[in-house]
mmCIF file of C-alpha atoms in Angstrom:
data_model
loop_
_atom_site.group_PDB
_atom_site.id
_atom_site.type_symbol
_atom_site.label_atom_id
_atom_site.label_comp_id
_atom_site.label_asym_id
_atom_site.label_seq_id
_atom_site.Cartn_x
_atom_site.Cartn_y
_atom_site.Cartn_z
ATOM 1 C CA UNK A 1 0.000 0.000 0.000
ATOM 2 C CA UNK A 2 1.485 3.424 -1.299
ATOM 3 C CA UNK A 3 1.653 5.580 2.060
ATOM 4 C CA UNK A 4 3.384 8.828 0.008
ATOM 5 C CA UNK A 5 4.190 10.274 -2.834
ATOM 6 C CA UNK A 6 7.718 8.725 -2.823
ATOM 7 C CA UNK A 7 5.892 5.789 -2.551
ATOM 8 C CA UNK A 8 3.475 6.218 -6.191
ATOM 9 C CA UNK A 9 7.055 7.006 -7.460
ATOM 10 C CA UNK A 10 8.224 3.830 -6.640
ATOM 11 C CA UNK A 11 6.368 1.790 -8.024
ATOM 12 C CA UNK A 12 5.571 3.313 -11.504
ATOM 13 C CA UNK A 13 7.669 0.751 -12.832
ATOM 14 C CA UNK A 14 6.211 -2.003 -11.192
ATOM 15 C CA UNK A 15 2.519 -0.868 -12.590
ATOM 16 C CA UNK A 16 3.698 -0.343 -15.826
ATOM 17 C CA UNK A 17 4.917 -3.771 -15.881
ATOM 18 C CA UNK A 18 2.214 -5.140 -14.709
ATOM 19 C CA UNK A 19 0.419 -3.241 -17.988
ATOM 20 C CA UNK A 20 2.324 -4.352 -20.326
ATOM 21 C CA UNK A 21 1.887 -8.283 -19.471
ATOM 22 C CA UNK A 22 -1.864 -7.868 -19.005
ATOM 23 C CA UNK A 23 -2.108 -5.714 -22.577
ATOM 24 C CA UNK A 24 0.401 -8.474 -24.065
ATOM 25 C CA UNK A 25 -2.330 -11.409 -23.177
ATOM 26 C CA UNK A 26 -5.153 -8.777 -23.714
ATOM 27 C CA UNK A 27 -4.352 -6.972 -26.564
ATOM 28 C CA UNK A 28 -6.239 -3.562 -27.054
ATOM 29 C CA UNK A 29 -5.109 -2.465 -30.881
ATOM 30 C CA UNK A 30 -6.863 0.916 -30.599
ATOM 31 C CA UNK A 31 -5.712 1.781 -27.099
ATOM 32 C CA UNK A 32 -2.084 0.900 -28.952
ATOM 33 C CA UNK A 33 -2.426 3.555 -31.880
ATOM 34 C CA UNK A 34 -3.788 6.618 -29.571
ATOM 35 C CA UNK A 35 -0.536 6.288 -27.799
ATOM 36 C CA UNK A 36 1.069 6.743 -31.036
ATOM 37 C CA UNK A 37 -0.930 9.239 -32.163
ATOM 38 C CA UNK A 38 -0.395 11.110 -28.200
ATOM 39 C CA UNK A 39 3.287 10.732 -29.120
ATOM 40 C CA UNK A 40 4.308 12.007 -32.517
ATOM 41 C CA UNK A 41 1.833 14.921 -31.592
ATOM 42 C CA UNK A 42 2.657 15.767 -28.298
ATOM 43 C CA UNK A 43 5.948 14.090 -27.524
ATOM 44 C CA UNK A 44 7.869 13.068 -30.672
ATOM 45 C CA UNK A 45 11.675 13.423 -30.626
ATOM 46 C CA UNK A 46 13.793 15.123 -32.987
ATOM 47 C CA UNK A 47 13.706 14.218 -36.655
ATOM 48 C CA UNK A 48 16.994 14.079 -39.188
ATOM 49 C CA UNK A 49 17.306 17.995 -39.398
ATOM 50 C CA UNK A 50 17.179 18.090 -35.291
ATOM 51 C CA UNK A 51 13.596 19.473 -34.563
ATOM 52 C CA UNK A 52 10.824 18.208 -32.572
ATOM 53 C CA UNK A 53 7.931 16.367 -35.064
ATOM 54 C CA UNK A 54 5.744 17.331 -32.111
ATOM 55 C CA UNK A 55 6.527 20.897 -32.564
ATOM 56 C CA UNK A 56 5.796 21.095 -36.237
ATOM 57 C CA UNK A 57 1.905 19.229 -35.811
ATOM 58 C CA UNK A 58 -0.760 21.372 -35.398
ATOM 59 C CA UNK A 59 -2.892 19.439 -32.848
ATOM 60 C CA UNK A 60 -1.634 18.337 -29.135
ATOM 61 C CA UNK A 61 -2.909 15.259 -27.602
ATOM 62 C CA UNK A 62 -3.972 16.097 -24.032
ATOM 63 C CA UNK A 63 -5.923 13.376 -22.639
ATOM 64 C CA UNK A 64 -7.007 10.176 -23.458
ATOM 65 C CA UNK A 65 -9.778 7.661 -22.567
ATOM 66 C CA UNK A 66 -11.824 11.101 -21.315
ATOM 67 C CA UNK A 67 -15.369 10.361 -19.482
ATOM 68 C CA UNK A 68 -17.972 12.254 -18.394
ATOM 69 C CA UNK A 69 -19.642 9.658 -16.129
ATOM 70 C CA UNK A 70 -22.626 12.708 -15.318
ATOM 71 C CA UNK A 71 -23.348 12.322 -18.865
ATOM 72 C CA UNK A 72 -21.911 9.156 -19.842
ATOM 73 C CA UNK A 73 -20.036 10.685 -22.432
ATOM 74 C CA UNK A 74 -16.749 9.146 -23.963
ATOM 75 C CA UNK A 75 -13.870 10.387 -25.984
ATOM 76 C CA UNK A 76 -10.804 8.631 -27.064
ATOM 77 C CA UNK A 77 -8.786 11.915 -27.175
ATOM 78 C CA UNK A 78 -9.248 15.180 -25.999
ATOM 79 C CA UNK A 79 -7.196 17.830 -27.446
ATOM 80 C CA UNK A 80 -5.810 20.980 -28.263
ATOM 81 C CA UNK A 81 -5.455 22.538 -32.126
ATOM 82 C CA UNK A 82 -2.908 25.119 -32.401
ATOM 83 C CA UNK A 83 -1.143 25.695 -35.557
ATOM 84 C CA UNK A 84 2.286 25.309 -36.053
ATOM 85 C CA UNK A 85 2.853 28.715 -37.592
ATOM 86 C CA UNK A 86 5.361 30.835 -36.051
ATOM 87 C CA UNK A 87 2.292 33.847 -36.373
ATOM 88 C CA UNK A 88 0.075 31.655 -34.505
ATOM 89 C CA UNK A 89 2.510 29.893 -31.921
ATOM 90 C CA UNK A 90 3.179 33.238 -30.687
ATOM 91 C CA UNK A 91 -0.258 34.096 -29.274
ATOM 92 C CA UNK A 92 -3.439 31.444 -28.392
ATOM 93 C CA UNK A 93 -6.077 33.533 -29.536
ATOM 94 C CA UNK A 94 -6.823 30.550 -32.295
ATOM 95 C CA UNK A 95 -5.796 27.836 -30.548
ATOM 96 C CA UNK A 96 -9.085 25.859 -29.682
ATOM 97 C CA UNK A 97 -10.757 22.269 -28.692
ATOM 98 C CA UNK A 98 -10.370 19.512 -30.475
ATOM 99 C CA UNK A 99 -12.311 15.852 -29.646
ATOM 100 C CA UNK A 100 -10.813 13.340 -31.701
ATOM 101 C CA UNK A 101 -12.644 9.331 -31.934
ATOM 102 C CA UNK A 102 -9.785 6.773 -33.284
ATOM 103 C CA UNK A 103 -11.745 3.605 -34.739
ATOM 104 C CA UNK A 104 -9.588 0.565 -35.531
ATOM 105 C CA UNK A 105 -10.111 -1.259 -38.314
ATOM 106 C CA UNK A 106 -13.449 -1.167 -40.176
ATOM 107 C CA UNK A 107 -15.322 -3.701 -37.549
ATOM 108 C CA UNK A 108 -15.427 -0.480 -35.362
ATOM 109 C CA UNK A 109 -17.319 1.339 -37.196
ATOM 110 C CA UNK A 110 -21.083 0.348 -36.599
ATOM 111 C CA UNK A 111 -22.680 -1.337 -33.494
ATOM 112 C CA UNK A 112 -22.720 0.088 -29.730
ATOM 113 C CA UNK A 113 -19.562 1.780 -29.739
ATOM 114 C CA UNK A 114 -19.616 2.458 -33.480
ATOM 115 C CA UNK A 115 -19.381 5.735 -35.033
ATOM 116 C CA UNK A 116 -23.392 6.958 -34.621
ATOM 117 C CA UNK A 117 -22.581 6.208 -30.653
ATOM 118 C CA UNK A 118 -19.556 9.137 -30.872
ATOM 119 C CA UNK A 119 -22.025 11.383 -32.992
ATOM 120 C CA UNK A 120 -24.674 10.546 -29.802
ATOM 121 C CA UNK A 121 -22.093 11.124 -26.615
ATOM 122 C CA UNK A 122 -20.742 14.293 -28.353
ATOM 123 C CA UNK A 123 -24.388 15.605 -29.235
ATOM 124 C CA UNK A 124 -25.081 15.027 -25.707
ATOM 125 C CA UNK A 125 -22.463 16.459 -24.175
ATOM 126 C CA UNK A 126 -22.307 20.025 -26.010
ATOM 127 C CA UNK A 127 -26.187 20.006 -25.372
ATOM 128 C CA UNK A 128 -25.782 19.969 -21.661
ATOM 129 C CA UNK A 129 -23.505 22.887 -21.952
ATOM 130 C CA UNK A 130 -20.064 21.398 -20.852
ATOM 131 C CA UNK A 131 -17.808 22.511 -23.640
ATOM 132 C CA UNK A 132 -16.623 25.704 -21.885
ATOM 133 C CA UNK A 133 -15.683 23.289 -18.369
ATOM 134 C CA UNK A 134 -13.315 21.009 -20.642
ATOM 135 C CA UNK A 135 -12.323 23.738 -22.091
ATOM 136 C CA UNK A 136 -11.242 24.810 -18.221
ATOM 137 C CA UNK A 137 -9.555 21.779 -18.290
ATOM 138 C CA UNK A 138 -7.933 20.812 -21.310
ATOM 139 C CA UNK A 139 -6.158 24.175 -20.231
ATOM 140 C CA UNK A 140 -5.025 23.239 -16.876
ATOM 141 C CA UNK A 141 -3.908 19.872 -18.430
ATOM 142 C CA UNK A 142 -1.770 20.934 -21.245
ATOM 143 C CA UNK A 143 -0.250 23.712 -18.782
ATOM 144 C CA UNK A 144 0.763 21.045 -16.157
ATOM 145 C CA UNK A 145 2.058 19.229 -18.629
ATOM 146 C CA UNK A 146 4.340 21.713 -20.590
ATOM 147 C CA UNK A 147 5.521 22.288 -17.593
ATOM 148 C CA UNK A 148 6.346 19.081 -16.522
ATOM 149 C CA UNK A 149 8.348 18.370 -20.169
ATOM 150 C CA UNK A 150 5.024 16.480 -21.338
ATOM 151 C CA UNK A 151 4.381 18.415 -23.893
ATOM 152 C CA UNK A 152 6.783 19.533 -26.202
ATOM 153 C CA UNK A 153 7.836 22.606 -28.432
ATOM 154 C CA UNK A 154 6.148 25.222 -26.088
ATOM 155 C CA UNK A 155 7.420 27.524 -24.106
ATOM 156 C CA UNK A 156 4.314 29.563 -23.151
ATOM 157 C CA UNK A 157 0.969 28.898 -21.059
ATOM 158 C CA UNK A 158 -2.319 28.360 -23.363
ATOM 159 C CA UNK A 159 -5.351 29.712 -23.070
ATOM 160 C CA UNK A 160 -8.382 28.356 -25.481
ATOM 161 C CA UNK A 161 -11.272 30.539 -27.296
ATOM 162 C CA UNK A 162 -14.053 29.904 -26.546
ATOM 163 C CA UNK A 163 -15.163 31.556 -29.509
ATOM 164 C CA UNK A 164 -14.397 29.001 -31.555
ATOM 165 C CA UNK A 165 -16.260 26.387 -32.691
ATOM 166 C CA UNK A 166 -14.528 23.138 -31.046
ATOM 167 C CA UNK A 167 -13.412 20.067 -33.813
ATOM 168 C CA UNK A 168 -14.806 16.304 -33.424
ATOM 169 C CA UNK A 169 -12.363 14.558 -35.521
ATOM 170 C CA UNK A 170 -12.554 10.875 -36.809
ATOM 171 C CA UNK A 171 -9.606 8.968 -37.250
ATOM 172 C CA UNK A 172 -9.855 5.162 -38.802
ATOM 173 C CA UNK A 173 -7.149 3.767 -38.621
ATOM 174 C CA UNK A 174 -6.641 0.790 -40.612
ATOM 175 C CA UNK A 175 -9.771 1.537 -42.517
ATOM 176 C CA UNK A 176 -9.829 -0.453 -45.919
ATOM 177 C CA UNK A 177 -10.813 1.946 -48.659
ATOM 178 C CA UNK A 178 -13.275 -0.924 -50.735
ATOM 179 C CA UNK A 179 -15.801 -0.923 -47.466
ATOM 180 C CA UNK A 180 -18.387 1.027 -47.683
ATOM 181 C CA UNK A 181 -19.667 0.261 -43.834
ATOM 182 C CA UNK A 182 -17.399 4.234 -42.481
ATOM 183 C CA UNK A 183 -19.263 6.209 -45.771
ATOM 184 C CA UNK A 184 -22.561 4.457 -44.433
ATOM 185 C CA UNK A 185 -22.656 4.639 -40.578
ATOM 186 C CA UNK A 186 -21.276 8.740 -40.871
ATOM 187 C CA UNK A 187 -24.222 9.167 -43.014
ATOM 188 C CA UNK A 188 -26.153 7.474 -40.707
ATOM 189 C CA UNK A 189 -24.892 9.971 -38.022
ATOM 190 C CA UNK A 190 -25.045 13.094 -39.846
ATOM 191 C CA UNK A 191 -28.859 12.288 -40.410
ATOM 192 C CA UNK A 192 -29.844 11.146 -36.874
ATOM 193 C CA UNK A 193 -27.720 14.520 -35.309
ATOM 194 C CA UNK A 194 -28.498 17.254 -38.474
ATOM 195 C CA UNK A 195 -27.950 19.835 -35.846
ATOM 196 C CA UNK A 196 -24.484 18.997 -34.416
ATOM 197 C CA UNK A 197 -22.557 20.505 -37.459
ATOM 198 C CA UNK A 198 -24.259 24.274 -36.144
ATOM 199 C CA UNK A 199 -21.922 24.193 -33.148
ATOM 200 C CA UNK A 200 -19.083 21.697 -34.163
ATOM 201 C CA UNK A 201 -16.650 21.477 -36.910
ATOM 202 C CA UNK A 202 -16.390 17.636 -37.810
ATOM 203 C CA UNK A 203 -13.703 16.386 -39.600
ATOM 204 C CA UNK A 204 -12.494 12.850 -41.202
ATOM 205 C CA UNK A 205 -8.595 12.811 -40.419
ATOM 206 C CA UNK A 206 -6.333 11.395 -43.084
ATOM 207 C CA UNK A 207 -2.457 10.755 -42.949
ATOM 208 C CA UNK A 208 0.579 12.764 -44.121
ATOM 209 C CA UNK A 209 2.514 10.352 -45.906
ATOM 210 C CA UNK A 210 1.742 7.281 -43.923
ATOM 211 C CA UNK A 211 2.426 9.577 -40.203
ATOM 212 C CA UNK A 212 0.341 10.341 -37.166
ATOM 213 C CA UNK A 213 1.235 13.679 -36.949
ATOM 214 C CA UNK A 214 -2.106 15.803 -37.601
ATOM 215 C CA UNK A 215 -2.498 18.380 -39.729
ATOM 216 C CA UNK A 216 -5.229 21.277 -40.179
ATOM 217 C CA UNK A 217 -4.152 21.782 -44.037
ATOM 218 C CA UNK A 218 -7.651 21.014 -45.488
ATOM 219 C CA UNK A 219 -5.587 18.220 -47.583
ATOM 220 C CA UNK A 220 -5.044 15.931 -44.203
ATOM 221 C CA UNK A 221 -8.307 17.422 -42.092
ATOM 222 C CA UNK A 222 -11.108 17.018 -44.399
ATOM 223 C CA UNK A 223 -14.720 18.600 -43.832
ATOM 224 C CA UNK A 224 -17.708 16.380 -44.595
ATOM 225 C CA UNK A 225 -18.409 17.856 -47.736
ATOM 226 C CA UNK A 226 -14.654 17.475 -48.738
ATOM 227 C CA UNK A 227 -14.868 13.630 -47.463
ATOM 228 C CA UNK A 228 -17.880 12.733 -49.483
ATOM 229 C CA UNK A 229 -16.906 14.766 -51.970
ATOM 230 C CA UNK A 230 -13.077 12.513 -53.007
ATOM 231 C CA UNK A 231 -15.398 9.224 -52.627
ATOM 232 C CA UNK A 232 -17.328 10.318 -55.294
#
């Protein structure tokens, strides 16, 4: 039993041991590609030319596995978008929320947990007015962390606007281009929740040259209209 702080210290190693052996009998693919995804955006190390990848991505992973259990509302990641411009690194004032659902391979897509149940929890949620409290929080968050070396490639406090209209972002990872069951069940979503897409930006995330470093260049971050739009 952990009687101090020295004590949680301790034993980090020992728990993360213990994770790894139960993750290695119980695999969990998707929890396994949000930690890359938390990494090369928040955390990467330096590339060839001896710069952070971290600091060049426009999104930072803050949280993941987020729950609201007064709401029972789930996200895979919480985050912040800031672009990487040296214009825009300099002040916050467009820095804002991001929600971002990963779904692993295409048998992810539909069912309880499938993509209409994201488009449900995040309807839910902004209905009951709590986008300004994560918004309290996602700040604290990425603050502790910065300053705890978590976060790399800033050297300055953030503060969100609230202004903004927040992103929901889908990423599918693995997501074999000949299914049609993604195009269907986001069509399915959009029409049960016409209204989300008033106070929400949703976007399909797609790779930059086979990375998971995210990008806000509307050639990586695609709208709806822009998603539908190269399937056709």
């Amino acid at each position: 039993q952990c009687k101090s702080c020295e004590d949680h210290v301790k034993y980090i190693p020992v728990l993360k041991t213990e994770m790894d052996l139960w993750f290695g009998e119980n695999p969990k693919y998707e929890r396994e590609y949000q930690q890359l995804v938390l990494r090369e955006n928040s955390y990467s190390g330096s590339d060839t030319t001896g710069n952070g990848i971290s600091k060049d991505t426009d999104y930072f992973i803050v949280d993941v596995e987020y729950a609201d259990n007064s709401n029972n509302s789930r996200f895979d990641m919480v985050a912040v978008k800031w672009l990487s411009t040296s214009a825009e690194r300099r002040s916050s004032q467009n820095a804002k929320l991001a929600l971002i659902e990963m779904k692993y391979a295409d048998a992810a897509h539909d069912g309880t947990a499938g993509i209409v149940k994201h488009f449900e929890d995040i309807s839910r949620f902004a209905s009951a007015g709590k986008i300004d409290s994560l918004c309290d929080e996602t700040e604290i968050v990425f603050n502790q962390k910065r300053m705890l070396g978590l976060i790399k490639g800033i050297d300055k406090d953030l503060k969100l606007n609230r202004a903004l209209s927040p992103e929901f972002i889908i990423l599918a990872a693995n997501h074999k281009p000949d299914k049609t069951v993604f195009q269907r069940e986001l069509r399915k979503a959009i029409d049960q929740f016409p209204d989300l897409r008033n106070s929400i930006d949703i976007k399909i995330a797609t790779a930059s040259n086979m990375g998971y470093g995210l990008y806000a260049n509307d050639k990586y971050m695609l709208s709806l209209e822009k998603f539908f739009e190269k399937l056709d």
